mmCIF file of C-alpha atoms in Angstrom:
data_model
loop_
_atom_site.group_PDB
_atom_site.id
_atom_site.type_symbol
_atom_site.label_atom_id
_atom_site.label_comp_id
_atom_site.label_asym_id
_atom_site.label_seq_id
_atom_site.Cartn_x
_atom_site.Cartn_y
_atom_site.Cartn_z
ATOM 1 C CA MET A 29 22.027 -4.573 67.814
ATOM 2 C CA LYS A 30 24.038 -3.745 64.682
ATOM 3 C CA LYS A 31 23.584 -7.166 63.360
ATOM 4 C CA ASN A 32 19.765 -7.020 63.710
ATOM 5 C CA THR A 33 19.602 -3.768 61.612
ATOM 6 C CA MET A 34 21.857 -5.014 58.907
ATOM 7 C CA ILE A 35 19.699 -7.981 58.022
ATOM 8 C CA PRO A 36 16.618 -6.064 56.819
ATOM 9 C CA ILE A 37 18.864 -3.646 54.807
ATOM 10 C CA VAL A 38 20.481 -6.722 52.901
ATOM 11 C CA LEU A 39 17.098 -8.157 52.332
ATOM 12 C CA VAL A 40 15.753 -4.822 50.742
ATOM 13 C CA ALA A 41 18.831 -4.699 48.545
ATOM 14 C CA VAL A 42 18.274 -8.254 47.254
ATOM 15 C CA VAL A 43 14.605 -7.560 46.469
ATOM 16 C CA LEU A 44 15.462 -4.401 44.607
ATOM 17 C CA VAL A 45 18.204 -6.188 42.442
ATOM 18 C CA ALA A 46 15.715 -9.072 41.623
ATOM 19 C CA THR A 47 12.975 -6.555 40.662
ATOM 20 C CA VAL A 48 15.206 -4.675 38.191
ATOM 21 C CA PHE A 49 16.511 -7.822 36.588
ATOM 22 C CA PHE A 50 12.934 -9.149 36.206
ATOM 23 C CA LEU A 51 11.735 -5.892 34.568
ATOM 24 C CA SER A 52 14.753 -5.632 32.231
ATOM 25 C CA THR A 53 14.194 -9.319 31.076
ATOM 26 C CA ASN A 54 10.415 -8.812 30.429
ATOM 27 C CA LYS A 55 11.149 -5.639 28.492
ATOM 28 C CA GLY A 56 13.413 -7.587 26.184
ATOM 29 C CA ASN A 57 10.873 -10.242 25.737
ATOM 30 C CA LYS A 58 8.093 -7.769 24.907
ATOM 31 C CA LYS A 59 10.118 -6.072 22.219
ATOM 32 C CA GLU A 60 10.835 -9.461 20.625
ATOM 33 C CA VAL A 61 7.083 -10.355 20.647
ATOM 34 C CA VAL A 62 6.191 -7.082 18.779
ATOM 35 C CA SER A 63 8.923 -7.766 16.180
ATOM 36 C CA VAL A 64 7.600 -11.134 15.466
ATOM 37 C CA ALA A 65 3.944 -9.982 15.321
ATOM 38 C CA THR A 66 4.646 -7.297 12.695
ATOM 39 C CA GLN A 67 6.947 -9.710 10.756
ATOM 40 C CA GLU A 68 9.610 -7.007 10.598
ATOM 41 C CA ILE A 69 13.266 -7.855 9.955
ATOM 42 C CA THR A 70 16.061 -5.651 10.974
ATOM 43 C CA ALA A 71 18.044 -4.363 8.034
ATOM 44 C CA PRO A 72 21.555 -5.624 7.619
ATOM 45 C CA LYS A 73 24.367 -3.452 9.139
ATOM 46 C CA ASP A 74 26.288 -3.338 5.920
ATOM 47 C CA VAL A 75 23.427 -1.845 3.838
ATOM 48 C CA ASP A 76 24.689 0.905 1.438
ATOM 49 C CA LYS A 77 22.586 3.804 2.508
ATOM 50 C CA ASN A 78 23.541 5.540 -0.803
ATOM 51 C CA LYS A 79 21.357 2.971 -2.508
ATOM 52 C CA THR A 80 18.304 4.164 -0.701
ATOM 53 C CA ASN A 81 18.272 7.923 -1.582
ATOM 54 C CA ASN A 82 20.705 8.696 1.385
ATOM 55 C CA GLN A 83 17.733 7.966 3.764
ATOM 56 C CA LYS A 84 17.223 5.242 6.358
ATOM 57 C CA PRO A 85 16.683 2.072 4.527
ATOM 58 C CA ALA A 86 13.127 0.823 4.196
ATOM 59 C CA LYS A 87 11.864 -1.895 6.528
ATOM 60 C CA LEU A 88 12.401 -5.476 5.490
ATOM 61 C CA TYR A 89 9.466 -7.769 5.815
ATOM 62 C CA GLN A 90 9.040 -11.433 5.934
ATOM 63 C CA PRO A 91 6.539 -12.734 3.412
ATOM 64 C CA ILE A 92 2.990 -12.393 4.771
ATOM 65 C CA PRO A 93 1.205 -15.779 4.419
ATOM 66 C CA VAL A 94 -0.405 -15.879 0.988
ATOM 67 C CA GLU A 95 -4.153 -16.314 0.553
ATOM 68 C CA PRO A 96 -5.886 -18.756 -1.874
ATOM 69 C CA MET A 97 -6.683 -17.180 -5.174
ATOM 70 C CA SER A 98 -10.210 -15.707 -5.244
ATOM 71 C CA ASP A 99 -12.443 -15.022 -8.210
ATOM 72 C CA TYR A 100 -12.180 -11.205 -7.415
ATOM 73 C CA ILE A 101 -8.418 -11.347 -7.531
ATOM 74 C CA LYS A 102 -8.480 -13.187 -10.789
ATOM 75 C CA GLN A 103 -10.614 -10.423 -12.258
ATOM 76 C CA LEU A 104 -8.400 -7.776 -10.735
ATOM 77 C CA ASN A 105 -5.199 -9.369 -12.198
ATOM 78 C CA THR A 106 -6.792 -9.372 -15.645
ATOM 79 C CA ARG A 107 -8.057 -5.811 -15.389
ATOM 80 C CA MET A 108 -4.621 -4.610 -14.110
ATOM 81 C CA ALA A 109 -2.840 -6.431 -17.072
ATOM 82 C CA GLN A 110 -5.168 -4.816 -19.486
ATOM 83 C CA ASP A 111 -5.023 -1.270 -17.928
ATOM 84 C CA LEU A 112 -1.295 -1.161 -17.311
ATOM 85 C CA GLY A 113 -0.016 -2.671 -20.547
ATOM 86 C CA LEU A 114 1.588 -0.501 -23.091
ATOM 87 C CA TYR A 115 -0.405 -1.647 -26.098
ATOM 88 C CA ARG A 116 -2.875 0.506 -27.941
ATOM 89 C CA GLY A 117 -6.203 0.745 -26.152
ATOM 90 C CA SER A 118 -4.835 0.356 -22.586
ATOM 91 C CA LYS A 119 -5.232 3.137 -20.107
ATOM 92 C CA SER A 120 -1.392 3.447 -19.809
ATOM 93 C CA ALA A 121 -1.179 4.091 -23.556
ATOM 94 C CA GLU A 122 -4.143 6.544 -23.779
ATOM 95 C CA VAL A 123 -1.905 9.673 -23.156
ATOM 96 C CA LEU A 124 0.630 8.313 -25.812
ATOM 97 C CA ASP A 125 -2.162 7.893 -28.229
ATOM 98 C CA LEU A 126 -3.477 11.424 -27.470
ATOM 99 C CA TYR A 127 0.095 12.689 -28.178
ATOM 100 C CA ARG A 128 0.221 10.950 -31.582
ATOM 101 C CA LYS A 129 -3.321 11.509 -32.637
ATOM 102 C CA SER A 130 -3.727 13.624 -35.701
ATOM 103 C CA LYS A 131 -4.950 17.130 -34.729
ATOM 104 C CA GLU A 132 -5.450 20.523 -36.165
ATOM 105 C CA ASN A 133 -5.594 22.501 -32.871
ATOM 106 C CA THR A 134 -5.538 22.031 -29.063
ATOM 107 C CA ASP A 135 -9.343 21.783 -28.507
ATOM 108 C CA ASN A 136 -9.533 17.921 -28.271
ATOM 109 C CA VAL A 137 -6.395 17.696 -26.134
ATOM 110 C CA ILE A 138 -7.827 20.188 -23.619
ATOM 111 C CA ILE A 139 -11.229 18.549 -23.609
ATOM 112 C CA LYS A 140 -9.579 15.059 -22.903
ATOM 113 C CA ILE A 141 -7.306 16.474 -20.172
ATOM 114 C CA GLU A 142 -10.332 18.025 -18.444
ATOM 115 C CA GLU A 143 -12.167 14.876 -18.642
ATOM 116 C CA TYR A 144 -9.348 13.033 -16.901
ATOM 117 C CA PHE A 145 -8.949 15.590 -14.104
ATOM 118 C CA ASP A 146 -12.704 15.826 -13.331
ATOM 119 C CA ASP A 147 -12.529 12.176 -12.245
ATOM 120 C CA ILE A 148 -8.998 11.305 -11.027
ATOM 121 C CA ALA A 149 -10.240 8.127 -9.353
ATOM 122 C CA GLN A 150 -11.458 6.780 -12.682
ATOM 123 C CA TYR A 151 -8.556 8.121 -14.690
ATOM 124 C CA GLN A 152 -5.694 7.866 -12.115
ATOM 125 C CA ILE A 153 -3.366 6.162 -14.633
ATOM 126 C CA GLN A 154 -3.914 8.747 -17.271
ATOM 127 C CA THR A 155 -3.468 11.687 -14.899
ATOM 128 C CA GLY A 156 -0.217 10.227 -13.626
ATOM 129 C CA ARG A 157 1.002 9.988 -17.162
ATOM 130 C CA LEU A 158 0.029 13.470 -17.924
ATOM 131 C CA MET A 159 1.921 14.863 -14.865
ATOM 132 C CA ILE A 160 5.041 13.182 -16.276
ATOM 133 C CA SER A 161 4.490 15.022 -19.468
ATOM 134 C CA CYS A 162 4.450 18.340 -17.539
ATOM 135 C CA GLY A 163 8.291 17.944 -16.956
ATOM 136 C CA ASP A 164 10.280 20.732 -18.729
ATOM 137 C CA LEU A 165 7.093 21.773 -20.478
ATOM 138 C CA ASN A 166 8.114 25.300 -21.197
ATOM 139 C CA LYS A 167 11.366 24.089 -22.772
ATOM 140 C CA LYS A 168 9.509 21.712 -25.034
ATOM 141 C CA LEU A 169 7.183 24.414 -26.118
ATOM 142 C CA HIS A 170 9.953 26.843 -26.759
ATOM 143 C CA ILE A 171 11.800 24.316 -29.025
ATOM 144 C CA GLN A 172 8.532 23.603 -30.869
ATOM 145 C CA ARG A 173 7.759 27.325 -31.456
ATOM 146 C CA GLN A 174 11.220 28.037 -32.714
ATOM 147 C CA ALA A 175 10.927 25.269 -35.261
ATOM 148 C CA ILE A 176 7.588 26.710 -36.573
ATOM 149 C CA HIS A 177 9.254 30.072 -37.380
ATOM 150 C CA GLN A 178 12.209 28.605 -39.052
ATOM 151 C CA GLU A 179 11.558 28.491 -42.850
ATOM 152 C CA SER A 180 14.110 25.865 -43.480
ATOM 153 C CA THR A 181 12.495 23.474 -41.124
ATOM 154 C CA LYS A 182 10.351 20.745 -42.791
ATOM 155 C CA LEU A 183 7.300 20.476 -40.561
ATOM 156 C CA THR A 184 5.500 17.106 -40.584
ATOM 157 C CA GLU A 185 2.110 16.187 -39.363
ATOM 158 C CA MET A 186 3.751 14.384 -36.473
ATOM 159 C CA PHE A 187 5.404 17.608 -35.491
ATOM 160 C CA PHE A 188 2.121 19.608 -35.326
ATOM 161 C CA ASN A 189 0.515 16.612 -33.406
ATOM 162 C CA LYS A 190 3.244 16.892 -30.840
ATOM 163 C CA TYR A 191 3.082 20.768 -30.728
ATOM 164 C CA TYR A 192 -0.714 20.859 -30.245
ATOM 165 C CA PHE A 193 -0.475 18.198 -27.444
ATOM 166 C CA TYR A 194 2.082 20.207 -25.373
ATOM 167 C CA GLN A 195 0.295 23.471 -26.093
ATOM 168 C CA GLY A 196 -3.020 21.854 -25.051
ATOM 169 C CA LEU A 197 -1.424 20.534 -21.915
ATOM 170 C CA TYR A 198 -0.074 23.959 -21.032
ATOM 171 C CA ASP A 199 -3.386 25.745 -21.832
ATOM 172 C CA SER A 200 -5.319 23.274 -19.670
ATOM 173 C CA GLY A 201 -3.448 24.550 -16.656
ATOM 174 C CA VAL A 202 -3.041 21.146 -15.000
ATOM 175 C CA CYS A 203 0.695 21.504 -14.887
ATOM 176 C CA LYS A 204 0.409 24.431 -12.515
ATOM 177 C CA MET A 205 -0.882 21.967 -9.960
ATOM 178 C CA MET A 206 2.557 20.415 -9.519
ATOM 179 C CA GLY A 207 3.957 20.819 -6.084
ATOM 180 C CA THR A 208 0.710 22.366 -4.674
ATOM 181 C CA LYS A 209 -2.009 21.110 -2.557
ATOM 182 C CA LYS A 210 -3.981 20.503 -5.812
ATOM 183 C CA ASP A 211 -1.404 18.048 -7.108
ATOM 184 C CA PRO A 212 -3.183 14.916 -8.123
ATOM 185 C CA PHE A 213 -0.638 12.920 -6.103
ATOM 186 C CA TRP A 214 -2.696 13.865 -2.980
ATOM 187 C CA THR A 215 -5.831 12.418 -4.469
ATOM 188 C CA LEU A 216 -4.038 9.186 -5.539
ATOM 189 C CA LEU A 217 -2.592 8.861 -2.000
ATOM 190 C CA LYS A 218 -6.069 9.353 -0.492
ATOM 191 C CA LEU A 219 -7.440 6.668 -2.854
ATOM 192 C CA ALA A 220 -4.727 4.131 -1.791
ATOM 193 C CA ARG A 221 -5.512 4.853 1.937
ATOM 194 C CA GLN A 222 -9.241 4.192 1.079
ATOM 195 C CA GLY A 223 -8.371 0.729 -0.271
ATOM 196 C CA ASP A 224 -8.247 1.380 -4.026
ATOM 197 C CA GLU A 225 -5.962 -1.419 -5.249
ATOM 198 C CA ILE A 226 -4.795 0.225 -8.350
ATOM 199 C CA ALA A 227 -3.809 3.326 -6.297
ATOM 200 C CA GLN A 228 -2.055 0.968 -3.701
ATOM 201 C CA LEU A 229 -0.140 -0.713 -6.513
ATOM 202 C CA LEU A 230 1.008 2.563 -8.114
ATOM 203 C CA LEU A 231 1.718 4.474 -4.983
ATOM 204 C CA LEU A 232 5.397 3.808 -4.811
ATOM 205 C CA GLN A 233 5.793 4.774 -8.530
ATOM 206 C CA ASN A 234 3.625 7.931 -7.862
ATOM 207 C CA ILE A 235 5.876 8.944 -4.987
ATOM 208 C CA GLU A 236 8.946 8.587 -7.243
ATOM 209 C CA TYR A 237 7.292 10.830 -9.940
ATOM 210 C CA ALA A 238 6.134 13.243 -7.226
ATOM 211 C CA SER A 239 9.624 13.655 -5.978
ATOM 212 C CA TYR A 240 11.162 14.633 -9.315
ATOM 213 C CA GLU A 241 13.104 17.886 -9.367
ATOM 214 C CA TYR A 242 10.610 19.640 -11.600
ATOM 215 C CA ARG A 243 7.677 18.751 -9.289
ATOM 216 C CA LYS A 244 8.862 18.267 -5.758
ATOM 217 C CA THR A 245 5.407 17.577 -4.384
ATOM 218 C CA VAL A 246 7.187 14.932 -2.234
ATOM 219 C CA ASP A 247 10.487 16.827 -1.276
ATOM 220 C CA ILE A 248 12.958 14.061 -0.119
ATOM 221 C CA LYS A 249 15.623 16.624 0.993
ATOM 222 C CA LYS A 250 13.299 18.995 2.880
ATOM 223 C CA HIS A 251 11.024 16.410 4.373
ATOM 224 C CA PRO A 252 12.919 13.098 4.726
ATOM 225 C CA ILE A 253 10.850 11.674 7.513
ATOM 226 C CA GLU A 254 7.591 12.235 5.708
ATOM 227 C CA TYR A 255 9.072 10.688 2.536
ATOM 228 C CA MET A 256 10.324 7.607 4.399
ATOM 229 C CA GLN A 257 6.829 7.112 5.922
ATOM 230 C CA LEU A 258 5.177 7.411 2.510
ATOM 231 C CA ARG A 259 7.740 4.980 1.069
ATOM 232 C CA ASP A 260 7.233 2.404 3.768
ATOM 233 C CA GLU A 261 3.416 2.802 3.487
ATOM 234 C CA ALA A 262 3.668 2.117 -0.289
ATOM 235 C CA ILE A 263 5.889 -0.917 0.121
ATOM 236 C CA GLY A 264 3.517 -2.218 2.765
ATOM 237 C CA TYR A 265 0.716 -1.999 0.242
ATOM 238 C CA LEU A 266 2.636 -4.010 -2.252
ATOM 239 C CA HIS A 267 3.373 -6.720 0.380
ATOM 240 C CA LYS A 268 -0.332 -6.866 1.222
ATOM 241 C CA LEU A 269 -1.465 -7.065 -2.447
ATOM 242 C CA ALA A 270 1.090 -9.722 -3.146
ATOM 243 C CA SER A 271 -0.094 -11.763 -0.194
ATOM 244 C CA LYS A 272 -3.563 -11.842 -1.979
ATOM 245 C CA ARG A 273 -1.846 -13.151 -5.117
ATOM 246 C CA VAL A 274 -1.981 -9.811 -7.124
ATOM 247 C CA TYR A 275 0.439 -10.542 -9.823
ATOM 248 C CA GLN A 276 1.551 -7.098 -10.574
ATOM 249 C CA ALA A 277 2.516 -6.377 -6.858
ATOM 250 C CA ALA A 278 4.546 -9.584 -6.518
ATOM 251 C CA GLU A 279 6.446 -8.899 -9.729
ATOM 252 C CA ARG A 280 7.137 -5.177 -8.485
ATOM 253 C CA LEU A 281 8.458 -6.531 -5.206
ATOM 254 C CA GLY A 282 10.601 -9.057 -7.077
ATOM 255 C CA ARG A 283 12.131 -6.094 -9.106
ATOM 256 C CA LEU A 284 12.690 -3.984 -5.878
ATOM 257 C CA TYR A 285 14.474 -6.780 -4.020
ATOM 258 C CA SER A 286 16.588 -7.800 -7.074
ATOM 259 C CA GLY A 287 17.769 -4.154 -7.360
ATOM 260 C CA ARG A 288 16.041 -3.581 -10.723
ATOM 261 C CA GLY A 289 13.534 -0.949 -9.487
ATOM 262 C CA TRP A 290 13.775 2.417 -7.765
ATOM 263 C CA PRO A 291 16.485 1.826 -4.967
ATOM 264 C CA VAL A 292 14.185 2.055 -1.975
ATOM 265 C CA VAL A 293 14.946 -1.341 -0.365
ATOM 266 C CA PRO A 294 18.232 -3.172 0.134
ATOM 267 C CA LYS A 295 18.805 -6.039 -2.368
ATOM 268 C CA ASN A 296 17.670 -9.317 -0.961
ATOM 269 C CA PRO A 297 18.154 -12.349 -3.280
ATOM 270 C CA LEU A 298 15.818 -14.557 -1.252
ATOM 271 C CA LEU A 299 12.901 -12.163 -1.325
ATOM 272 C CA ALA A 300 13.555 -11.370 -5.034
ATOM 273 C CA TYR A 301 13.319 -15.077 -6.017
ATOM 274 C CA TYR A 302 10.284 -15.560 -3.607
ATOM 275 C CA TYR A 303 8.250 -12.812 -5.104
ATOM 276 C CA TYR A 304 9.228 -13.601 -8.750
ATOM 277 C CA TYR A 305 8.190 -17.088 -7.972
ATOM 278 C CA LEU A 306 4.906 -15.912 -6.550
ATOM 279 C CA ALA A 307 4.264 -13.747 -9.574
ATOM 280 C CA ASN A 308 4.975 -16.627 -11.815
ATOM 281 C CA LYS A 309 2.694 -18.834 -9.998
ATOM 282 C CA THR A 310 0.014 -16.251 -9.965
ATOM 283 C CA ASN A 311 0.129 -15.569 -13.657
ATOM 284 C CA SER A 312 -3.067 -17.372 -14.717
ATOM 285 C CA PHE A 313 -4.467 -14.893 -17.333
ATOM 286 C CA GLU A 314 -3.721 -14.490 -20.981
ATOM 287 C CA ARG A 315 -2.387 -10.843 -21.123
ATOM 288 C CA LYS A 316 1.005 -9.754 -19.762
ATOM 289 C CA PRO A 317 2.895 -13.080 -19.641
ATOM 290 C CA PHE A 318 5.574 -13.401 -16.977
ATOM 291 C CA GLU A 319 8.936 -12.381 -18.402
ATOM 292 C CA GLU A 320 11.512 -13.085 -15.759
ATOM 293 C CA ASN A 321 13.722 -16.286 -15.945
ATOM 294 C CA LEU A 322 13.333 -17.779 -12.404
ATOM 295 C CA ASP A 323 16.462 -20.048 -12.934
ATOM 296 C CA GLN A 324 18.814 -17.130 -13.064
ATOM 297 C CA PHE A 325 17.688 -15.942 -9.641
ATOM 298 C CA TYR A 326 17.831 -19.358 -8.136
ATOM 299 C CA ARG A 327 21.378 -20.089 -9.364
ATOM 300 C CA VAL A 328 22.872 -17.127 -7.529
ATOM 301 C CA LEU A 329 21.634 -18.354 -4.152
ATOM 302 C CA THR A 330 23.826 -20.401 -1.737
ATOM 303 C CA ASP A 331 22.817 -23.986 -0.847
ATOM 304 C CA LYS A 332 21.536 -22.684 2.469
ATOM 305 C CA GLN A 333 19.454 -19.922 0.804
ATOM 306 C CA LYS A 334 18.032 -22.458 -1.685
ATOM 307 C CA GLU A 335 16.848 -24.488 1.230
ATOM 308 C CA ILE A 336 15.155 -21.434 2.763
ATOM 309 C CA VAL A 337 13.428 -20.317 -0.453
ATOM 310 C CA ASP A 338 12.428 -23.978 -1.119
ATOM 311 C CA ARG A 339 10.580 -23.962 2.204
ATOM 312 C CA MET A 340 9.086 -20.486 1.567
ATOM 313 C CA THR A 341 7.703 -21.463 -1.827
ATOM 314 C CA ASP A 342 6.729 -25.123 -0.872
ATOM 315 C CA ASN A 343 2.908 -24.233 -0.242
ATOM 316 C CA LEU A 344 2.444 -21.588 -2.988
#
């Protein structure tokens, strides 16, 4: 009688053990599939977290397959090179030109600033530059005003141009937006999420500017999780743009992974070379020639790493 009752109990136990083993195996397989699908790589254990603003390191990504160059991207690359260059006439240099321009009062400065902020989508590069100029504005103005009242000071035209620029910036009231819901950073973030390529390209840079001590629109210490989410979103945009052969995005990723940019990702010599190579390959327009020496990034690789990057760049 006891033997007959023991047999079903043993069978049930065997079935339970097999079920648990099957479920745990499938769970592991499922996790692996998701990881491959998102092309996400686990960050190395020896990453120096101090290099990434004392926060969890950004995700590392395998390069997304690169698309063929389209006419639209060719035009976009040319426009970005023209807009982001630092020569006179570019959008990046407009604020500097406004700073240097001869002026007798603050009127033209205020008019220009209001024009920029009335259409941030059109003037996102200029508004970003102006918000940088807001840093320590009161201190800058105090120094300028003191100099005006010192009889021994030789005041040049350039001095007054500078003074009227900062006074106009102060009188415009745009610097009071810093750290508030009206800060243009939020408009630029919205534009990036709506698919604006310039906003996507500049988002990581704008996050850095928005996190400065004088601004704290993005407060890394108070809201580290929100910051890390924004950071990873911005890096994701750069990867996506680079996969479409947007030259500026590939170059910025090369700088990040070579340790030359804002320290938000661990250094990775393979990805640094890959994205610099892609930037060099994509540079098919006249302005903003590629400036990095690819050989120096290739020489530091091990033989095994060279084999890997040779395969990665083979079809570019």
